[in-house]
Amino acid sequence: MSKKFEMFFVSMVMMFLLAACGGNNEESPEANNNDTEVKEENAEANGANEEAAADAEFTIRAGIGLNNEHPQYKGLEKFKEIVEEETDGAIHVETYHSGQLGDDRTMMEALQLGSQEVTVPSTAPIANFVSDFSIFDFPFLFPNSEVADEVLDGEVGQKFLDKLDDQNLKGLAYWENGFRDLTNSEKEVASVDDFEGLTIRTMENDLHLDAFRAMGANPTPMAFTELFTALQQGTVDGQENPFATIYLEGFYEVQDYVSDTHHIYSPFVFLMSKSFYDTLPEDYQEVVDNAALEAGKYQRELNREANDEYLDSLVEEGMTFTEISDEAREEMRLAIEPVVEEYAAELDQDLVNEVYQAIEDAQK
Ligand code: TK8
């Protein structure tokens, strides 16, 4: 090949390569800048995180199952803000969402093993570790969230948290999941009879399974991390969660019907690994105690503020809303009553009576 042709050939190849690389900038320059900006921001954030973690005496890995739009995650971010400020960075908090660290049971076991420091599950999965917690999943136990706050934040609520210590779990505060409502992809549900034959995903909790069986449904226990796919593939017809979760997790994309059954008020419990908690100096223990409570108040407020709006949003996204009448809700309660009585008989009777008394007192 002549020298001249060789030079021409190489320059053509170079031009082609330059064009090919430049061709990736088909997006607008600002988009490219944004990519660059985003990359710089992420690198900066990660760098800052890495630096903060390196400077900290303690690191808290805090994980939840819901996504980062949910008030539960906003509460976790508030906890991070308070703790890092109050300890001047001596405690660094890493927050994870959407099951990045696993499902509720896996994350609770990680706290027991010391490979994670904080998680905030519903009481239902906690009942697999401390059975007395199943009382908080008795359908229709709490008449409203104000009574729930008073009972959970009071003396009797603390007695349940104290029972977690033996499981190497430190319960620092009650947060709010909320009143659970039914969705499904098959039909409108207006009364107990309509539950007949519906395959409903429940949390991994025997009481939930028996309660839905008592209403004629066909319940399937499943970790939350598998739920969206199961709904999408039709493995289950329906599920039950508060409106905030139904909307923010996009269940309206795979569910057609929603009923305000409000069948259970679900608390979240802010859990910390007890072995980690015990390594903290007393003043830092006070900081995390107060931060969990403060962040919990903030999270409850966020959770309640938009709950009605979330129902409107579900209807706007095309779901059919069926209002459950008081009579229909009473029918549900009566259908489930034998299950509640059976489970109540298995629990610490003094504690059960204390809970019912506290609920009565909170309504005076
Ligand atoms: C998220 C779960 C969820 C709960 C469920 O990790 O499993 O349905 O209501 O909030 O804890």
XYZ file of N, CA, C and O in Angstrom, residues 26-148:
492
model
N -25.882 12.571 20.433
C -27.077 12.943 19.668
C -28.001 13.760 20.562
O -28.754 14.579 20.162
N -27.925 13.428 21.905
C -28.790 14.199 22.801
C -28.340 15.652 22.755
O -27.230 15.965 22.375
N -29.284 16.516 23.296
C -28.921 17.940 23.276
C -27.716 18.139 24.194
O -27.550 17.407 25.168
N -26.910 19.181 23.916
C -25.694 19.402 24.730
C -26.049 19.463 26.229
O -25.395 18.864 27.055
N -27.229 20.179 26.542
C -27.508 20.298 27.992
C -27.777 18.918 28.580
O -27.390 18.626 29.693
N -28.416 18.060 27.755
C -28.672 16.705 28.294
C -27.339 16.077 28.650
O -27.152 15.501 29.719
N -26.372 16.266 27.706
C -25.064 15.708 27.953
C -24.461 16.335 29.215
O -23.955 15.659 30.103
N -24.611 17.706 29.273
C -24.086 18.390 30.471
C -24.746 17.789 31.706
O -24.117 17.492 32.695
N -26.143 17.626 31.543
C -26.832 17.076 32.726
C -26.199 15.749 33.126
O -25.965 15.464 34.277
N -25.978 14.902 32.061
C -25.352 13.633 32.408
C -24.074 13.910 33.178
O -23.804 13.334 34.217
N -23.306 14.834 32.636
C -22.027 15.121 33.304
C -22.290 15.671 34.690
O -21.728 15.239 35.681
N -23.267 16.637 34.728
C -23.586 17.252 36.041
C -24.041 16.177 37.018
O -23.591 16.118 38.158
N -24.971 15.297 36.501
C -25.505 14.250 37.387
C -24.358 13.394 37.889
O -24.219 13.103 39.066
N -23.476 13.045 36.928
C -22.345 12.187 37.322
C -21.499 12.896 38.379
O -21.132 12.331 39.407
N -21.287 14.212 38.172
C -20.459 14.971 39.141
C -21.163 15.022 40.490
O -20.574 14.765 41.534
N -22.511 15.278 40.438
C -23.273 15.350 41.701
C -23.184 14.024 42.444
O -22.905 13.974 43.635
N -23.410 12.939 41.664
C -23.375 11.611 42.328
C -21.995 11.347 42.914
O -21.865 10.905 44.048
N -20.987 11.679 42.112
C -19.622 11.414 42.605
C -19.391 12.244 43.859
O -18.902 11.753 44.870
N -19.887 13.505 43.807
C -19.679 14.393 44.973
C -20.395 13.800 46.186
O -19.828 13.658 47.267
N -21.689 13.404 45.951
C -22.486 12.849 47.070
C -21.795 11.598 47.604
O -21.582 11.450 48.800
N -21.425 10.721 46.683
C -20.767 9.486 47.152
C -19.442 9.805 47.843
O -19.131 9.248 48.882
N -18.748 10.763 47.246
C -17.467 11.141 47.867
C -17.713 11.654 49.265
O -17.084 11.212 50.231
N -18.719 12.566 49.376
C -19.034 13.146 50.689
C -19.427 12.031 51.641
O -18.995 11.972 52.787
N -20.253 11.098 51.110
C -20.691 9.982 51.952
C -19.499 9.181 52.430
O -19.379 8.844 53.605
N -18.608 8.879 51.474
C -17.445 8.060 51.838
C -16.608 8.799 52.879
O -16.179 8.250 53.887
N -16.487 10.126 52.676
C -15.654 10.927 53.602
C -16.304 10.936 54.986
O -15.676 10.664 56.006
N -17.669 11.159 54.966
C -18.411 11.202 56.247
C -18.277 9.862 56.952
O -18.021 9.787 58.154
N -18.414 8.793 56.180
C -18.338 7.463 56.797
C -16.946 7.259 57.384
O -16.801 6.780 58.508
N -15.938 7.704 56.656
C -14.553 7.505 57.128
C -14.315 8.279 58.424
O -13.669 7.804 59.343
N -14.918 9.505 58.521
C -14.691 10.347 59.709
C -15.509 9.893 60.901
O -15.239 10.276 62.030
N -16.589 9.105 60.648
C -17.532 8.794 61.740
C -16.960 7.738 62.678
O -16.182 6.869 62.276
N -17.396 7.822 63.953
C -17.032 6.771 64.919
C -17.942 5.557 64.710
O -17.554 4.427 64.922
N -19.237 5.850 64.327
C -20.217 4.770 64.156
C -20.943 4.966 62.832
O -21.199 6.109 62.439
N -21.300 3.871 62.168
C -22.125 3.950 60.948
C -23.388 3.130 61.147
O -23.335 1.982 61.608
N -24.527 3.752 60.850
C -25.820 3.050 60.938
C -26.318 2.761 59.528
O -26.503 3.697 58.740
N -26.469 1.494 59.166
C -27.083 1.105 57.892
C -28.575 0.881 58.160
O -28.949 -0.043 58.864
N -29.387 1.800 57.623
C -30.836 1.795 57.877
C -31.563 1.434 56.592
O -31.455 2.157 55.595
N -32.295 0.287 56.616
C -32.963 -0.159 55.383
C -34.447 -0.401 55.592
O -34.887 -0.835 56.650
N -35.241 -0.102 54.537
C -36.692 -0.370 54.560
C -37.102 -1.020 53.243
O -36.337 -1.033 52.273
N -38.375 -1.496 53.217
C -38.858 -2.172 52.011
C -39.573 -1.259 51.045
O -39.631 -1.532 49.846
N -40.132 -0.156 51.542
C -40.881 0.740 50.651
C -39.919 1.643 49.894
O -38.744 1.758 50.268
N -40.427 2.316 48.858
C -39.497 3.102 48.026
C -39.250 4.488 48.598
O -39.816 4.869 49.627
N -38.388 5.249 47.919
C -37.909 6.512 48.506
C -38.903 7.658 48.376
O -38.585 8.773 48.744
N -40.080 7.399 47.838
C -41.123 8.439 47.817
C -42.059 8.293 49.023
O -42.813 9.199 49.339
N -41.977 7.173 49.706
C -42.933 6.891 50.781
C -42.562 7.661 52.061
O -41.372 7.823 52.365
N -43.550 8.123 52.835
C -43.253 8.811 54.103
C -42.329 8.010 55.014
O -41.584 8.566 55.810
N -42.336 6.666 54.869
C -41.437 5.865 55.716
C -39.981 6.230 55.427
O -39.155 6.341 56.333
N -39.657 6.446 54.135
C -38.268 6.802 53.787
C -37.963 8.243 54.196
O -36.869 8.555 54.663
N -38.989 9.127 54.066
C -38.778 10.523 54.484
C -38.475 10.550 55.993
O -37.669 11.335 56.481
N -39.132 9.621 56.708
C -38.874 9.534 58.151
C -37.452 9.069 58.424
O -36.772 9.583 59.317
N -36.985 8.135 57.613
C -35.611 7.636 57.780
C -34.596 8.753 57.501
O -33.595 8.901 58.214
N -34.900 9.564 56.488
C -34.006 10.700 56.160
C -34.005 11.720 57.293
O -32.982 12.322 57.614
N -35.158 11.895 57.920
C -35.252 12.829 59.058
C -34.424 12.295 60.226
O -33.702 13.045 60.901
N -34.509 10.979 60.460
C -33.700 10.348 61.516
C -32.231 10.610 61.249
O -31.467 11.026 62.128
N -31.821 10.422 59.978
C -30.404 10.630 59.578
C -29.992 12.063 59.884
O -28.959 12.328 60.495
N -30.852 13.004 59.492
C -30.547 14.452 59.642
C -30.325 14.784 61.119
O -29.333 15.399 61.496
N -31.254 14.311 61.970
C -31.183 14.639 63.403
C -29.940 14.013 64.029
O -29.159 14.683 64.707
N -29.717 12.723 63.749
C -28.601 12.009 64.400
C -27.255 12.595 63.975
O -26.377 12.859 64.803
N -27.089 12.875 62.673
C -25.789 13.374 62.193
C -25.545 14.786 62.716
O -24.424 15.155 63.074
N -26.634 15.538 62.862
C -26.478 16.921 63.391
C -26.154 16.870 64.886
O -25.210 17.495 65.357
N -26.934 16.075 65.615
C -26.776 16.031 67.087
C -25.416 15.435 67.503
O -24.913 15.720 68.577
N -24.858 14.568 66.646
C -23.561 13.968 67.038
C -22.406 14.598 66.254
O -21.287 14.077 66.278
N -22.769 15.666 65.515
C -21.738 16.377 64.723
C -20.986 15.412 63.817
O -19.748 15.459 63.709
N -21.741 14.463 63.259
C -21.144 13.537 62.297
C -20.458 12.335 62.918
O -19.968 11.454 62.195
N -20.455 12.257 64.241
C -19.794 11.091 64.880
C -20.550 9.802 64.549
O -19.964 8.720 64.472
N -21.879 9.947 64.355
C -22.659 8.807 63.845
C -23.075 9.145 62.417
O -23.681 10.191 62.176
N -22.716 8.268 61.478
C -23.071 8.455 60.063
C -24.193 7.475 59.743
O -24.125 6.301 60.125
N -25.256 7.961 59.094
C -26.401 7.085 58.770
C -26.497 6.909 57.256
O -26.531 7.884 56.511
N -26.489 5.646 56.812
C -26.705 5.327 55.390
C -28.140 4.829 55.259
O -28.547 3.914 55.976
N -28.930 5.418 54.362
C -30.339 5.008 54.228
C -30.534 4.222 52.930
O -30.030 4.604 51.875
N -31.266 3.118 53.041
C -31.546 2.258 51.884
C -33.063 2.027 51.806
O -33.736 1.962 52.842
N -33.616 1.911 50.599
C -35.072 1.750 50.436
C -35.355 0.629 49.426
O -34.436 -0.037 48.952
N -36.655 0.411 49.140
C -37.087 -0.547 48.092
C -36.475 -1.931 48.259
O -36.191 -2.608 47.275
N -36.272 -2.335 49.489
C -35.759 -3.690 49.718
C -34.324 -3.865 49.257
O -33.880 -4.997 49.032
N -33.576 -2.765 49.106
C -32.176 -2.885 48.671
C -31.380 -3.808 49.603
O -30.457 -4.483 49.188
N -31.761 -3.827 50.902
C -31.019 -4.682 51.852
C -31.795 -5.971 52.140
O -31.408 -6.734 53.020
N -32.937 -6.178 51.430
C -33.714 -7.411 51.639
C -35.128 -7.126 52.100
O -35.544 -5.981 52.243
N -35.901 -8.202 52.366
C -37.289 -8.002 52.829
C -37.281 -7.826 54.350
O -36.229 -7.901 55.003
N -38.452 -7.595 54.917
C -38.541 -7.254 56.345
C -37.898 -8.313 57.236
O -37.116 -8.000 58.132
N -38.219 -9.577 56.959
C -37.679 -10.646 57.828
C -36.152 -10.687 57.708
O -35.432 -10.729 58.701
N -35.660 -10.634 56.460
C -34.198 -10.670 56.228
C -33.507 -9.520 56.961
O -32.467 -9.699 57.593
N -34.102 -8.320 56.914
C -33.469 -7.166 57.546
C -33.525 -7.289 59.066
O -32.566 -6.933 59.759
N -34.598 -7.858 59.613
C -34.646 -8.047 61.073
C -33.565 -9.051 61.501
O -32.860 -8.847 62.500
N -33.410 -10.108 60.704
C -32.366 -11.102 61.019
C -30.980 -10.464 60.905
O -30.073 -10.754 61.683
N -30.832 -9.525 59.950
C -29.535 -8.837 59.793
C -29.235 -7.996 61.040
O -28.082 -7.897 61.482
N -30.274 -7.399 61.639
C -30.065 -6.638 62.884
C -29.614 -7.596 63.992
O -28.714 -7.295 64.772
N -30.236 -8.768 64.035
C -29.874 -9.728 65.093
C -28.427 -10.197 64.916
O -27.706 -10.404 65.893
N -27.997 -10.310 63.632
C -26.638 -10.792 63.340
C -25.604 -9.674 63.396
O -24.404 -9.920 63.406
N -26.072 -8.412 63.360
C -25.141 -7.280 63.423
C -24.640 -6.816 62.063
O -23.722 -6.010 61.970
N -25.268 -7.309 60.965
C -24.819 -6.846 59.635
C -25.653 -5.668 59.130
O -25.477 -5.202 58.010
N -26.572 -5.198 59.936
C -27.370 -3.997 59.628
C -27.788 -3.432 60.978
O -27.912 -4.181 61.964
N -28.025 -2.119 61.048
C -28.291 -1.521 62.363
C -29.748 -1.106 62.571
O -30.230 -1.110 63.708
N -30.445 -0.683 61.483
C -31.830 -0.201 61.641
C -32.727 -0.718 60.525
O -32.305 -0.780 59.358
N -33.959 -1.094 60.911
C -35.013 -1.319 59.925
C -36.343 -0.945 60.574
O -36.413 -0.783 61.810
N -37.394 -0.763 59.759
C -38.674 -0.265 60.309
C -39.823 -1.099 59.747
O -40.583 -0.642 58.878
N -39.977 -2.349 60.186
C -41.019 -3.224 59.636
C -42.399 -2.973 60.246
O -42.515 -2.273 61.261
N -43.413 -3.579 59.653
C -44.754 -3.584 60.253
C -44.727 -4.544 61.431
O -43.859 -5.413 61.527
N -45.731 -4.446 62.320
C -45.769 -5.364 63.471
C -46.025 -6.801 63.032
O -45.615 -7.738 63.717
N -46.687 -7.001 61.881
C -47.043 -8.370 61.461
C -45.821 -9.279 61.359
O -45.797 -10.352 61.984
N -44.776 -8.927 60.617
C -43.596 -9.807 60.583
C -42.876 -9.877 61.929
O -42.253 -10.878 62.250
N -42.987 -8.821 62.738
C -42.325 -8.841 64.067
C -42.938 -9.945 64.934
O -42.258 -10.587 65.733
N -44.234 -10.220 64.719
C -44.930 -11.234 65.537
C -44.289 -12.614 65.374
O -44.452 -13.490 66.224
N -43.529 -12.808 64.283
C -42.820 -14.093 64.108
C -41.618 -14.179 65.056
O -41.074 -15.257 65.266
N -41.200 -13.045 65.610
C -40.074 -13.030 66.551
C -40.580 -12.911 67.985
O -40.045 -13.531 68.897
N -41.615 -12.069 68.184
C -42.232 -11.899 69.519
C -43.741 -12.000 69.309
O -44.383 -11.049 68.847
N -44.322 -13.163 69.635
C -45.725 -13.449 69.259
C -46.723 -12.452 69.850
O -47.776 -12.206 69.261
N -46.379 -11.826 70.991
C -47.345 -10.872 71.578
C -47.682 -9.721 70.628
O -48.733 -9.100 70.740
N -46.754 -9.429 69.680
C -47.013 -8.321 68.756
C -48.209 -8.600 67.834
O -48.731 -7.690 67.208
N -48.671 -9.868 67.781
C -49.782 -10.143 66.840
C -51.058 -9.421 67.260
O -51.946 -9.196 66.447
N -51.121 -8.957 68.524
C -52.344 -8.232 68.930
C -52.533 -6.982 68.062
O -53.665 -6.576 67.772
N -51.416 -6.379 67.618
C -51.538 -5.136 66.842
C -52.024 -5.394 65.423
O -52.278 -4.465 64.677
N -52.167 -6.686 65.084
C -52.741 -7.014 63.779
C -54.132 -7.631 63.925
O -54.671 -8.180 62.965
N -54.716 -7.485 65.146
C -56.121 -7.895 65.299
C -56.955 -6.948 64.450
O -56.901 -5.728 64.640
N -57.710 -7.452 63.505
C -58.539 -6.564 62.684
C -59.456 -5.702 63.560
O -59.987 -6.170 64.573
N -59.593 -4.441 63.162
C -60.520 -3.508 63.827
C -60.166 -3.267 65.291
O -61.023 -2.909 66.094
N -58.883 -3.456 65.670
C -58.465 -3.200 67.061
C -58.531 -1.702 67.381
O -59.146 -1.290 68.365
N -57.896 -0.892 66.558
C -57.858 0.565 66.821
C -58.958 1.243 65.991
O -59.031 1.039 64.775
N -59.778 2.077 66.640
C -60.864 2.757 65.895
C -60.361 3.899 65.014
O -60.960 4.229 64.015
N -59.213 4.501 65.417
C -58.641 5.594 64.603
C -57.174 5.780 64.999
O -56.703 5.187 65.981
N -56.449 6.618 64.242
C -54.998 6.737 64.459
C -54.672 7.494 65.750
O -53.626 7.249 66.361
N -55.569 8.383 66.184
C -55.321 9.124 67.440
C -55.281 8.142 68.614
O -54.385 8.201 69.466
N -56.245 7.218 68.661
C -56.260 6.210 69.741
C -55.023 5.323 69.614
O -54.350 5.002 70.605
N -54.671 4.979 68.385
C -53.479 4.132 68.176
C -52.239 4.831 68.731
O -51.452 4.225 69.481
